[in-house]
Amino acid sequence: GITNISIDLIAGLPHQTPESWRESLNQVIGIVPHVSVYMLEVDEDSRLGRELMAGGTRYHAHFVPDDDTTADLYQQACDILNAAGIQQYEISNFARAGCESRHNLKYWLRHPYVGFGVDTHSMLVNESGEATRSATRDDLDRFLAGTPLAIRHIDRAAAEDEAFFLGLRLNRGVDLNSITADFGQAALTRREPAIQELTEAGLLIRENQTLRLTDRGRLLSNEVFERLILAESPAVEPTAPARLIT
């Protein structure tokens, strides 16, 4: 009786082909209202990563598609899912109307959230946009022993950065009026040269007071985010449409 479920798909797995990928997509279309699509990113320190760097064949490393093929698979997913009514609403997420992940939207919109249990994270935001993030320990014994939370303060400069690169993950983009209301006109003015450059490069599109990634910009989102980050130490590492495999 549970119908509101989500499936994760990873593009770029060993032995994956456009045909097998299309079959995976066609199967999930008729089953679930929400799909997350990630491009494979191999950790260089993993066994597969070391084998890839060595040019070896263990772990089927020689069957891992190259970056261009993986990007094509991701774009194929965008085309097929959108055409089936499972619309992309975030770099890696697609949903039928009304089935978007309310949980993850809190992260992208910088809304407060509280986590309970081992290795969980929480964030509280004040009126100025600054935030405090906390995390419980990832070791059960240390958690049960009451080890203090790991706490990190997100100052105003880092909060500005987050508002841009987290908001741009969403297809609806960033509302520049909200940016100036929350952080002042200077938050936008300081980024105007980068925005202009990225727009001319075809990675961003600006429509009135909305700033969004283009299709090409989603594939190169890390590069876009790095150009928009001004704080010396970003509060959150930008993430491409990828999932780390260790």
PDB file of C-alpha atoms in Angstrom:
ATOM      1  CA  GLY A   1       0.000   0.000   0.000  1.00  0.00           C
ATOM      2  CA  ILE A   2       2.981   2.353   0.046  1.00  0.00           C
ATOM      3  CA  THR A   3       3.218   4.163  -3.283  1.00  0.00           C
ATOM      4  CA  ASN A   4       5.159   7.354  -2.513  1.00  0.00           C
ATOM      5  CA  ILE A   5       8.668   5.947  -2.770  1.00  0.00           C
ATOM      6  CA  SER A   6      11.923   6.959  -4.469  1.00  0.00           C
ATOM      7  CA  ILE A   7      14.613   5.053  -6.346  1.00  0.00           C
ATOM      8  CA  ASP A   8      18.260   6.084  -6.759  1.00  0.00           C
ATOM      9  CA  LEU A   9      20.018   5.434 -10.076  1.00  0.00           C
ATOM     10  CA  ILE A  10      23.742   5.829 -10.732  1.00  0.00           C
ATOM     11  CA  ALA A  11      25.034   6.638 -14.212  1.00  0.00           C
ATOM     12  CA  GLY A  12      28.522   5.457 -15.129  1.00  0.00           C
ATOM     13  CA  LEU A  13      28.662   2.031 -13.470  1.00  0.00           C
ATOM     14  CA  PRO A  14      30.933  -0.655 -14.952  1.00  0.00           C
ATOM     15  CA  HIS A  15      29.382  -2.415 -17.980  1.00  0.00           C
ATOM     16  CA  GLN A  16      26.636   0.216 -18.230  1.00  0.00           C
ATOM     17  CA  THR A  17      25.506   1.069 -21.753  1.00  0.00           C
ATOM     18  CA  PRO A  18      22.971   3.548 -23.152  1.00  0.00           C
ATOM     19  CA  GLU A  19      20.667   0.573 -23.762  1.00  0.00           C
ATOM     20  CA  SER A  20      20.895  -0.852 -20.231  1.00  0.00           C
ATOM     21  CA  TRP A  21      20.515   2.653 -18.779  1.00  0.00           C
ATOM     22  CA  ARG A  22      17.401   3.291 -20.863  1.00  0.00           C
ATOM     23  CA  GLU A  23      15.956   0.005 -19.607  1.00  0.00           C
ATOM     24  CA  SER A  24      16.565   1.062 -15.999  1.00  0.00           C
ATOM     25  CA  LEU A  25      14.873   4.390 -16.616  1.00  0.00           C
ATOM     26  CA  ASN A  26      11.885   2.793 -18.333  1.00  0.00           C
ATOM     27  CA  GLN A  27      11.408   0.396 -15.434  1.00  0.00           C
ATOM     28  CA  VAL A  28      11.340   3.078 -12.739  1.00  0.00           C
ATOM     29  CA  ILE A  29       8.977   5.322 -14.708  1.00  0.00           C
ATOM     30  CA  GLY A  30       6.089   2.954 -14.130  1.00  0.00           C
ATOM     31  CA  ILE A  31       6.936   2.229 -10.492  1.00  0.00           C
ATOM     32  CA  VAL A  32       7.829   5.344  -8.511  1.00  0.00           C
ATOM     33  CA  PRO A  33       6.950   9.060  -8.458  1.00  0.00           C
ATOM     34  CA  HIS A  34      10.445  10.183  -7.418  1.00  0.00           C
ATOM     35  CA  VAL A  35      13.863   9.348  -8.878  1.00  0.00           C
ATOM     36  CA  SER A  36      17.348  10.504  -7.874  1.00  0.00           C
ATOM     37  CA  VAL A  37      20.037  10.286 -10.558  1.00  0.00           C
ATOM     38  CA  TYR A  38      23.733  10.524  -9.714  1.00  0.00           C
ATOM     39  CA  MET A  39      26.811  10.377 -11.911  1.00  0.00           C
ATOM     40  CA  LEU A  40      29.413   7.948 -10.620  1.00  0.00           C
ATOM     41  CA  GLU A  41      32.342   9.610  -8.880  1.00  0.00           C
ATOM     42  CA  VAL A  42      35.038   7.149  -7.877  1.00  0.00           C
ATOM     43  CA  ASP A  43      37.091   7.827  -4.755  1.00  0.00           C
ATOM     44  CA  GLU A  44      40.767   7.721  -5.752  1.00  0.00           C
ATOM     45  CA  ASP A  45      41.575   5.974  -2.458  1.00  0.00           C
ATOM     46  CA  SER A  46      39.077   3.170  -3.030  1.00  0.00           C
ATOM     47  CA  ARG A  47      40.083  -0.159  -4.562  1.00  0.00           C
ATOM     48  CA  LEU A  48      38.239   0.721  -7.769  1.00  0.00           C
ATOM     49  CA  GLY A  49      39.786   4.182  -7.835  1.00  0.00           C
ATOM     50  CA  ARG A  50      43.322   2.863  -7.446  1.00  0.00           C
ATOM     51  CA  GLU A  51      42.714   0.293 -10.162  1.00  0.00           C
ATOM     52  CA  LEU A  52      41.384   2.947 -12.537  1.00  0.00           C
ATOM     53  CA  MET A  53      44.423   5.156 -11.946  1.00  0.00           C
ATOM     54  CA  ALA A  54      46.715   2.190 -12.583  1.00  0.00           C
ATOM     55  CA  GLY A  55      44.919   1.312 -15.798  1.00  0.00           C
ATOM     56  CA  GLY A  56      44.148  -2.158 -14.475  1.00  0.00           C
ATOM     57  CA  THR A  57      41.239  -4.542 -14.965  1.00  0.00           C
ATOM     58  CA  ARG A  58      40.362  -5.695 -11.447  1.00  0.00           C
ATOM     59  CA  TYR A  59      36.908  -4.785 -10.121  1.00  0.00           C
ATOM     60  CA  HIS A  60      35.859  -4.319 -13.784  1.00  0.00           C
ATOM     61  CA  ALA A  61      37.689  -0.988 -13.815  1.00  0.00           C
ATOM     62  CA  HIS A  62      38.230  -1.168 -17.589  1.00  0.00           C
ATOM     63  CA  PHE A  63      34.452  -1.292 -18.071  1.00  0.00           C
ATOM     64  CA  VAL A  64      33.762   2.014 -16.270  1.00  0.00           C
ATOM     65  CA  PRO A  65      32.398   4.476 -18.869  1.00  0.00           C
ATOM     66  CA  ASP A  66      34.429   7.618 -19.481  1.00  0.00           C
ATOM     67  CA  ASP A  67      33.280  11.027 -18.213  1.00  0.00           C
ATOM     68  CA  ASP A  68      31.707  12.070 -21.519  1.00  0.00           C
ATOM     69  CA  THR A  69      29.671   8.878 -21.734  1.00  0.00           C
ATOM     70  CA  THR A  70      28.545   9.254 -18.122  1.00  0.00           C
ATOM     71  CA  ALA A  71      27.472  12.847 -18.798  1.00  0.00           C
ATOM     72  CA  ASP A  72      25.514  11.618 -21.830  1.00  0.00           C
ATOM     73  CA  LEU A  73      23.759   9.045 -19.641  1.00  0.00           C
ATOM     74  CA  TYR A  74      22.806  11.755 -17.166  1.00  0.00           C
ATOM     75  CA  GLN A  75      21.400  13.920 -19.959  1.00  0.00           C
ATOM     76  CA  GLN A  76      19.530  10.905 -21.327  1.00  0.00           C
ATOM     77  CA  ALA A  77      17.929  10.468 -17.903  1.00  0.00           C
ATOM     78  CA  CYS A  78      16.879  14.124 -17.869  1.00  0.00           C
ATOM     79  CA  ASP A  79      15.247  13.788 -21.285  1.00  0.00           C
ATOM     80  CA  ILE A  80      13.455  10.494 -20.626  1.00  0.00           C
ATOM     81  CA  LEU A  81      12.204  11.309 -17.116  1.00  0.00           C
ATOM     82  CA  ASN A  82      11.023  14.800 -18.044  1.00  0.00           C
ATOM     83  CA  ALA A  83       9.177  13.433 -21.071  1.00  0.00           C
ATOM     84  CA  ALA A  84       7.458  10.881 -18.810  1.00  0.00           C
ATOM     85  CA  GLY A  85       6.174  13.579 -16.446  1.00  0.00           C
ATOM     86  CA  ILE A  86       8.800  12.959 -13.762  1.00  0.00           C
ATOM     87  CA  GLN A  87      10.125  16.495 -13.879  1.00  0.00           C
ATOM     88  CA  GLN A  88      13.589  17.542 -12.823  1.00  0.00           C
ATOM     89  CA  TYR A  89      13.401  19.967  -9.898  1.00  0.00           C
ATOM     90  CA  GLU A  90      16.994  19.738  -8.625  1.00  0.00           C
ATOM     91  CA  ILE A  91      20.311  18.751 -10.191  1.00  0.00           C
ATOM     92  CA  SER A  92      19.938  15.111  -9.176  1.00  0.00           C
ATOM     93  CA  ASN A  93      16.232  14.806  -8.384  1.00  0.00           C
ATOM     94  CA  PHE A  94      13.083  14.247 -10.436  1.00  0.00           C
ATOM     95  CA  ALA A  95       9.479  13.910  -9.303  1.00  0.00           C
ATOM     96  CA  ARG A  96       5.890  13.871 -10.394  1.00  0.00           C
ATOM     97  CA  ALA A  97       3.924  16.948  -9.337  1.00  0.00           C
ATOM     98  CA  GLY A  98       3.533  17.105  -5.572  1.00  0.00           C
ATOM     99  CA  CYS A  99       6.072  14.347  -4.870  1.00  0.00           C
ATOM    100  CA  GLU A 100       9.198  16.479  -4.462  1.00  0.00           C
ATOM    101  CA  SER A 101      11.290  15.566  -1.417  1.00  0.00           C
ATOM    102  CA  ARG A 102      10.250  17.900   1.386  1.00  0.00           C
ATOM    103  CA  HIS A 103      13.127  16.547   3.468  1.00  0.00           C
ATOM    104  CA  ASN A 104      15.873  17.494   1.004  1.00  0.00           C
ATOM    105  CA  LEU A 105      14.271  20.808   0.117  1.00  0.00           C
ATOM    106  CA  LYS A 106      15.074  21.934   3.648  1.00  0.00           C
ATOM    107  CA  TYR A 107      18.789  21.554   2.878  1.00  0.00           C
ATOM    108  CA  TRP A 108      18.677  23.389  -0.435  1.00  0.00           C
ATOM    109  CA  LEU A 109      16.545  26.224   0.956  1.00  0.00           C
ATOM    110  CA  ARG A 110      18.594  26.503   4.162  1.00  0.00           C
ATOM    111  CA  HIS A 111      15.614  25.846   6.405  1.00  0.00           C
ATOM    112  CA  PRO A 112      16.243  24.639   9.982  1.00  0.00           C
ATOM    113  CA  TYR A 113      16.329  20.901  10.603  1.00  0.00           C
ATOM    114  CA  VAL A 114      17.089  18.660  13.580  1.00  0.00           C
ATOM    115  CA  GLY A 115      18.633  15.184  13.489  1.00  0.00           C
ATOM    116  CA  PHE A 116      18.416  12.535  16.224  1.00  0.00           C
ATOM    117  CA  GLY A 117      20.621   9.473  16.675  1.00  0.00           C
ATOM    118  CA  VAL A 118      24.092   8.363  15.637  1.00  0.00           C
ATOM    119  CA  ASP A 119      25.858  10.437  12.942  1.00  0.00           C
ATOM    120  CA  THR A 120      22.984  12.875  12.410  1.00  0.00           C
ATOM    121  CA  HIS A 121      23.163  16.558  11.565  1.00  0.00           C
ATOM    122  CA  SER A 122      21.131  19.611  12.570  1.00  0.00           C
ATOM    123  CA  MET A 123      21.031  23.263  11.559  1.00  0.00           C
ATOM    124  CA  LEU A 124      19.497  26.303  13.227  1.00  0.00           C
ATOM    125  CA  VAL A 125      19.304  29.639  11.382  1.00  0.00           C
ATOM    126  CA  ASN A 126      18.988  33.086  12.943  1.00  0.00           C
ATOM    127  CA  GLU A 127      17.312  36.194  11.523  1.00  0.00           C
ATOM    128  CA  SER A 128      20.512  37.448   9.869  1.00  0.00           C
ATOM    129  CA  GLY A 129      20.936  34.222   7.884  1.00  0.00           C
ATOM    130  CA  GLU A 130      23.831  32.976   9.986  1.00  0.00           C
ATOM    131  CA  ALA A 131      23.560  29.366  11.084  1.00  0.00           C
ATOM    132  CA  THR A 132      24.867  26.846  13.560  1.00  0.00           C
ATOM    133  CA  ARG A 133      25.395  23.295  12.368  1.00  0.00           C
ATOM    134  CA  SER A 134      25.888  20.392  14.736  1.00  0.00           C
ATOM    135  CA  ALA A 135      26.580  16.703  14.295  1.00  0.00           C
ATOM    136  CA  THR A 136      26.416  13.719  16.610  1.00  0.00           C
ATOM    137  CA  ARG A 137      29.262  11.225  16.634  1.00  0.00           C
ATOM    138  CA  ASP A 138      29.378   8.467  14.038  1.00  0.00           C
ATOM    139  CA  ASP A 139      30.564   5.889  16.575  1.00  0.00           C
ATOM    140  CA  LEU A 140      27.826   4.239  18.656  1.00  0.00           C
ATOM    141  CA  ASP A 141      29.939   3.877  21.803  1.00  0.00           C
ATOM    142  CA  ARG A 142      30.990   7.533  21.738  1.00  0.00           C
ATOM    143  CA  PHE A 143      27.406   8.574  21.030  1.00  0.00           C
ATOM    144  CA  LEU A 144      26.066   6.569  23.991  1.00  0.00           C
ATOM    145  CA  ALA A 145      28.843   7.965  26.196  1.00  0.00           C
ATOM    146  CA  GLY A 146      27.478  11.452  25.610  1.00  0.00           C
ATOM    147  CA  THR A 147      30.431  12.794  23.609  1.00  0.00           C
ATOM    148  CA  PRO A 148      29.731  16.488  22.882  1.00  0.00           C
ATOM    149  CA  LEU A 149      28.324  17.526  19.535  1.00  0.00           C
ATOM    150  CA  ALA A 150      30.642  18.724  16.798  1.00  0.00           C
ATOM    151  CA  ILE A 151      29.507  22.323  16.231  1.00  0.00           C
ATOM    152  CA  ARG A 152      30.276  24.692  13.373  1.00  0.00           C
ATOM    153  CA  HIS A 153      29.179  28.305  13.059  1.00  0.00           C
ATOM    154  CA  ILE A 154      28.194  29.553   9.595  1.00  0.00           C
ATOM    155  CA  ASP A 155      28.881  33.282   9.493  1.00  0.00           C
ATOM    156  CA  ARG A 156      27.137  35.781   7.247  1.00  0.00           C
ATOM    157  CA  ALA A 157      29.684  35.554   4.424  1.00  0.00           C
ATOM    158  CA  ALA A 158      29.453  31.764   4.269  1.00  0.00           C
ATOM    159  CA  ALA A 159      25.653  31.962   4.509  1.00  0.00           C
ATOM    160  CA  GLU A 160      25.644  34.179   1.394  1.00  0.00           C
ATOM    161  CA  ASP A 161      27.649  31.568  -0.464  1.00  0.00           C
ATOM    162  CA  GLU A 162      25.265  28.833   0.619  1.00  0.00           C
ATOM    163  CA  ALA A 163      22.234  30.820  -0.500  1.00  0.00           C
ATOM    164  CA  PHE A 164      23.695  30.939  -4.011  1.00  0.00           C
ATOM    165  CA  PHE A 165      25.147  27.482  -4.530  1.00  0.00           C
ATOM    166  CA  LEU A 166      22.447  25.569  -2.687  1.00  0.00           C
ATOM    167  CA  GLY A 167      19.662  27.588  -4.314  1.00  0.00           C
ATOM    168  CA  LEU A 168      21.131  27.096  -7.777  1.00  0.00           C
ATOM    169  CA  ARG A 169      20.865  23.330  -7.341  1.00  0.00           C
ATOM    170  CA  LEU A 170      17.110  23.793  -7.746  1.00  0.00           C
ATOM    171  CA  ASN A 171      15.713  24.163 -11.268  1.00  0.00           C
ATOM    172  CA  ARG A 172      13.708  27.178 -10.153  1.00  0.00           C
ATOM    173  CA  GLY A 173      16.970  28.861  -9.300  1.00  0.00           C
ATOM    174  CA  VAL A 174      17.778  31.702  -6.943  1.00  0.00           C
ATOM    175  CA  ASP A 175      15.438  34.629  -6.301  1.00  0.00           C
ATOM    176  CA  LEU A 176      17.785  37.616  -6.376  1.00  0.00           C
ATOM    177  CA  ASN A 177      15.226  39.786  -4.599  1.00  0.00           C
ATOM    178  CA  SER A 178      15.339  37.363  -1.681  1.00  0.00           C
ATOM    179  CA  ILE A 179      19.137  37.430  -1.733  1.00  0.00           C
ATOM    180  CA  THR A 180      19.237  41.214  -1.426  1.00  0.00           C
ATOM    181  CA  ALA A 181      16.476  41.199   1.194  1.00  0.00           C
ATOM    182  CA  ASP A 182      18.358  38.672   3.331  1.00  0.00           C
ATOM    183  CA  PHE A 183      21.938  39.829   2.806  1.00  0.00           C
ATOM    184  CA  GLY A 184      21.817  43.295   1.248  1.00  0.00           C
ATOM    185  CA  GLN A 185      22.550  44.537  -2.269  1.00  0.00           C
ATOM    186  CA  ALA A 186      26.293  44.045  -1.753  1.00  0.00           C
ATOM    187  CA  ALA A 187      25.829  40.251  -1.765  1.00  0.00           C
ATOM    188  CA  LEU A 188      24.701  40.510  -5.379  1.00  0.00           C
ATOM    189  CA  THR A 189      26.988  43.343  -6.432  1.00  0.00           C
ATOM    190  CA  ARG A 190      30.098  41.443  -5.366  1.00  0.00           C
ATOM    191  CA  ARG A 191      29.111  38.533  -7.596  1.00  0.00           C
ATOM    192  CA  GLU A 192      27.969  40.488 -10.655  1.00  0.00           C
ATOM    193  CA  PRO A 193      31.267  40.011 -12.575  1.00  0.00           C
ATOM    194  CA  ALA A 194      31.150  36.242 -12.025  1.00  0.00           C
ATOM    195  CA  ILE A 195      27.439  36.081 -12.906  1.00  0.00           C
ATOM    196  CA  GLN A 196      28.084  38.012 -16.115  1.00  0.00           C
ATOM    197  CA  GLU A 197      30.987  35.744 -17.061  1.00  0.00           C
ATOM    198  CA  LEU A 198      29.026  32.554 -16.340  1.00  0.00           C
ATOM    199  CA  THR A 199      26.008  33.859 -18.246  1.00  0.00           C
ATOM    200  CA  GLU A 200      28.133  34.649 -21.301  1.00  0.00           C
ATOM    201  CA  ALA A 201      29.636  31.148 -21.057  1.00  0.00           C
ATOM    202  CA  GLY A 202      26.144  29.632 -21.237  1.00  0.00           C
ATOM    203  CA  LEU A 203      26.253  28.176 -17.729  1.00  0.00           C
ATOM    204  CA  LEU A 204      23.762  30.553 -16.095  1.00  0.00           C
ATOM    205  CA  ILE A 205      20.618  32.225 -17.328  1.00  0.00           C
ATOM    206  CA  ARG A 206      19.164  35.364 -15.748  1.00  0.00           C
ATOM    207  CA  GLU A 207      15.480  36.101 -16.207  1.00  0.00           C
ATOM    208  CA  ASN A 208      14.360  39.261 -14.456  1.00  0.00           C
ATOM    209  CA  GLN A 209      15.259  38.581 -10.818  1.00  0.00           C
ATOM    210  CA  THR A 210      15.764  34.823 -11.128  1.00  0.00           C
ATOM    211  CA  LEU A 211      19.145  33.197 -11.671  1.00  0.00           C
ATOM    212  CA  ARG A 212      19.225  29.570 -12.862  1.00  0.00           C
ATOM    213  CA  LEU A 213      21.668  26.998 -14.168  1.00  0.00           C
ATOM    214  CA  THR A 214      21.385  26.056 -17.825  1.00  0.00           C
ATOM    215  CA  ASP A 215      21.411  22.396 -18.869  1.00  0.00           C
ATOM    216  CA  ARG A 216      25.147  22.693 -19.509  1.00  0.00           C
ATOM    217  CA  GLY A 217      25.551  24.532 -16.214  1.00  0.00           C
ATOM    218  CA  ARG A 218      24.137  21.551 -14.324  1.00  0.00           C
ATOM    219  CA  LEU A 219      26.819  19.316 -15.809  1.00  0.00           C
ATOM    220  CA  LEU A 220      29.490  21.836 -14.771  1.00  0.00           C
ATOM    221  CA  SER A 221      27.831  22.939 -11.546  1.00  0.00           C
ATOM    222  CA  ASN A 222      30.954  22.660  -9.404  1.00  0.00           C
ATOM    223  CA  GLU A 223      32.754  25.133 -11.646  1.00  0.00           C
ATOM    224  CA  VAL A 224      29.802  27.526 -11.412  1.00  0.00           C
ATOM    225  CA  PHE A 225      29.596  27.272  -7.628  1.00  0.00           C
ATOM    226  CA  GLU A 226      33.332  27.819  -7.187  1.00  0.00           C
ATOM    227  CA  ARG A 227      33.120  31.089  -9.133  1.00  0.00           C
ATOM    228  CA  LEU A 228      30.265  32.337  -6.924  1.00  0.00           C
ATOM    229  CA  ILE A 229      31.833  31.427  -3.577  1.00  0.00           C
ATOM    230  CA  LEU A 230      33.552  34.426  -2.007  1.00  0.00           C
ATOM    231  CA  ALA A 231      34.105  33.350   1.604  1.00  0.00           C
ATOM    232  CA  GLU A 232      37.579  32.008   2.356  1.00  0.00           C
ATOM    233  CA  SER A 233      36.219  28.796   3.849  1.00  0.00           C
ATOM    234  CA  PRO A 234      32.910  27.620   2.317  1.00  0.00           C
ATOM    235  CA  ALA A 235      30.444  26.234   4.840  1.00  0.00           C
ATOM    236  CA  VAL A 236      29.404  23.367   2.601  1.00  0.00           C
ATOM    237  CA  GLU A 237      31.379  21.712  -0.159  1.00  0.00           C
ATOM    238  CA  PRO A 238      29.636  22.200  -3.528  1.00  0.00           C
ATOM    239  CA  THR A 239      28.437  18.943  -4.997  1.00  0.00           C
ATOM    240  CA  ALA A 240      27.995  17.952  -8.614  1.00  0.00           C
ATOM    241  CA  PRO A 241      25.259  15.546  -9.690  1.00  0.00           C
ATOM    242  CA  ALA A 242      27.379  12.686  -8.409  1.00  0.00           C
ATOM    243  CA  ARG A 243      27.434  10.095  -5.679  1.00  0.00           C
ATOM    244  CA  LEU A 244      30.715   9.012  -4.135  1.00  0.00           C
ATOM    245  CA  ILE A 245      31.376   5.273  -4.377  1.00  0.00           C
ATOM    246  CA  THR A 246      33.965   3.900  -1.960  1.00  0.00           C
TER     247      THR A 246
END
